[in-house]
Short mmCIF file of C-alpha atoms in Angstrom, two decimals:
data_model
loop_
_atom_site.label_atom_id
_atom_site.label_comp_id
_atom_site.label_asym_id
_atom_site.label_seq_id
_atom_site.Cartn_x
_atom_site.Cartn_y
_atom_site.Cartn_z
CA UNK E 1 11.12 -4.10 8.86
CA UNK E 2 9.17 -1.31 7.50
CA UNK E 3 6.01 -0.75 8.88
CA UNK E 4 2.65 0.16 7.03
CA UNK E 5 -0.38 2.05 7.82
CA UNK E 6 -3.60 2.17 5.70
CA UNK E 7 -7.14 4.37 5.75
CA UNK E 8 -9.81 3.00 8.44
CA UNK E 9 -12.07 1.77 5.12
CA UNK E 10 -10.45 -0.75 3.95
CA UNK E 11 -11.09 -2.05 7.43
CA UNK E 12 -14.66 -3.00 6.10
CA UNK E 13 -13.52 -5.21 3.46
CA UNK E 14 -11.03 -7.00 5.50
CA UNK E 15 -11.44 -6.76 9.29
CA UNK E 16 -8.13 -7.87 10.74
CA UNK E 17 -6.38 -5.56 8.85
CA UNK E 18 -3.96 -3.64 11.38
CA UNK E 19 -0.72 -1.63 10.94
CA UNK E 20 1.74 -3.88 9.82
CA UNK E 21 5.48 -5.10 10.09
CA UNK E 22 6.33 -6.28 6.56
CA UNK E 23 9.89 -7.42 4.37
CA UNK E 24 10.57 -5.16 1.55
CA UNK E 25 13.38 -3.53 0.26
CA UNK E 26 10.62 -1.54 -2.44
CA UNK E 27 7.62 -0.92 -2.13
CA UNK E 28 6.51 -3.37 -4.72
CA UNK E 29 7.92 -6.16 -2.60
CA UNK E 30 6.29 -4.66 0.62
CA UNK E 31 2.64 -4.94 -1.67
CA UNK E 32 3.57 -8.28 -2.26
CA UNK E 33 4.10 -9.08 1.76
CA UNK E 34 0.63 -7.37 1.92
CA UNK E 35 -0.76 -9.70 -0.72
CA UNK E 36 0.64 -12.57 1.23
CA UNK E 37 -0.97 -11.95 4.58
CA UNK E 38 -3.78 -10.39 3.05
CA UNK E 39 -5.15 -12.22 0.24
CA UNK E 40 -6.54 -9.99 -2.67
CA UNK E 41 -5.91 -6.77 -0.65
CA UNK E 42 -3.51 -5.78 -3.15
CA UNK E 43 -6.28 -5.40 -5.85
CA UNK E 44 -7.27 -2.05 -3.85
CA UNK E 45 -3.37 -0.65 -4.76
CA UNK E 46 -2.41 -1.95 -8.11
CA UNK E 47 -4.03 -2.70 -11.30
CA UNK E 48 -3.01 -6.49 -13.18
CA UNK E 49 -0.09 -4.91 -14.26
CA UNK E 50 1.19 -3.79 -11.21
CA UNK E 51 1.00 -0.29 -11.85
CA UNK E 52 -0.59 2.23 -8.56
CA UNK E 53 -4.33 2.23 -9.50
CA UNK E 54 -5.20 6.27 -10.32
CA UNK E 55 -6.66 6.87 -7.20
CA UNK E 56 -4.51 5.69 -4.28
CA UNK E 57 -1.18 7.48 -3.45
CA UNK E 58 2.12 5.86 -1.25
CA UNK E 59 4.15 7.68 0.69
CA UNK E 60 6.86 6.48 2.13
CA UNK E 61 7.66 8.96 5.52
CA UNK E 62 6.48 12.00 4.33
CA UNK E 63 7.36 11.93 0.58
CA UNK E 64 5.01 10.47 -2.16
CA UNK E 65 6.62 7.96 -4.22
CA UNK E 66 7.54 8.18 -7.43
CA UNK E 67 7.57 5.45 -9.83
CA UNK E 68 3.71 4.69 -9.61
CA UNK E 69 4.57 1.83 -12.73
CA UNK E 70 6.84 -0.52 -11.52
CA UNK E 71 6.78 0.49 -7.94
CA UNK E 72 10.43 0.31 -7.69
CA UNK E 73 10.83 3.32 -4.77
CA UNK E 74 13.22 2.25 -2.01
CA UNK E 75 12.03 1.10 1.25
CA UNK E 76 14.64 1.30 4.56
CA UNK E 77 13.76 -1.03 7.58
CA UNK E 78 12.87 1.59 9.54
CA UNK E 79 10.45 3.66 7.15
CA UNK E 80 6.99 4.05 7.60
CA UNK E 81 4.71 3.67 4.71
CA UNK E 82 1.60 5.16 4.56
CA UNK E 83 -1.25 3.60 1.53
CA UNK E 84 -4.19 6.02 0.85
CA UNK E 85 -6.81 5.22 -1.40
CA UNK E 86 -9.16 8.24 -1.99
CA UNK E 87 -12.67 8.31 -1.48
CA UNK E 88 -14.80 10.06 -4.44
CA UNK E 89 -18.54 10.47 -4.07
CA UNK E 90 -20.76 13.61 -3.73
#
């Protein structure tokens, strides 16, 4: 299963959020694992269409996925997916 790793904020919104084993053949489906274990955390990643809100970026290993509308990018058991949301502020 792939596994996924998020910032240390979102930590204050939902507390037992911890790197996590997940099904998911994209990374759509992986969101919607997310979603299932995590209710409403997937409102921090995609809009109500589903599309990669502006300011958070997915990559899967080391490379930044590309199809931030659908979310269609393939996911391999053994990748590691890493789900950034940046911080803004000054």
């Amino acid at each position: 299963m792939p596994t996924v790793r998020f910032t240390k904020h979102l930590l204050r919104y939902y507390p037992a959020l911890q790197t996590a084993e997940v099904e998911g053949g994209t990374v759509a489906a992986v969101i919607a694992a997310l979603e299932e274990r995590y209710h409403g955390l997937s409102a921090y990643f995609v809009d109500d269409q589903g599309r990669l809100r502006e300011h958070v970026n997915i990559f899967i290993g080391k490379d930044l996925i590309r199809d931030r509308e659908s979310l269609s990018d393939p996911v391999q058991a053994n990748d590691t997916i890493f789900i950034l949301q940046a911080l803004s502020g000054g």
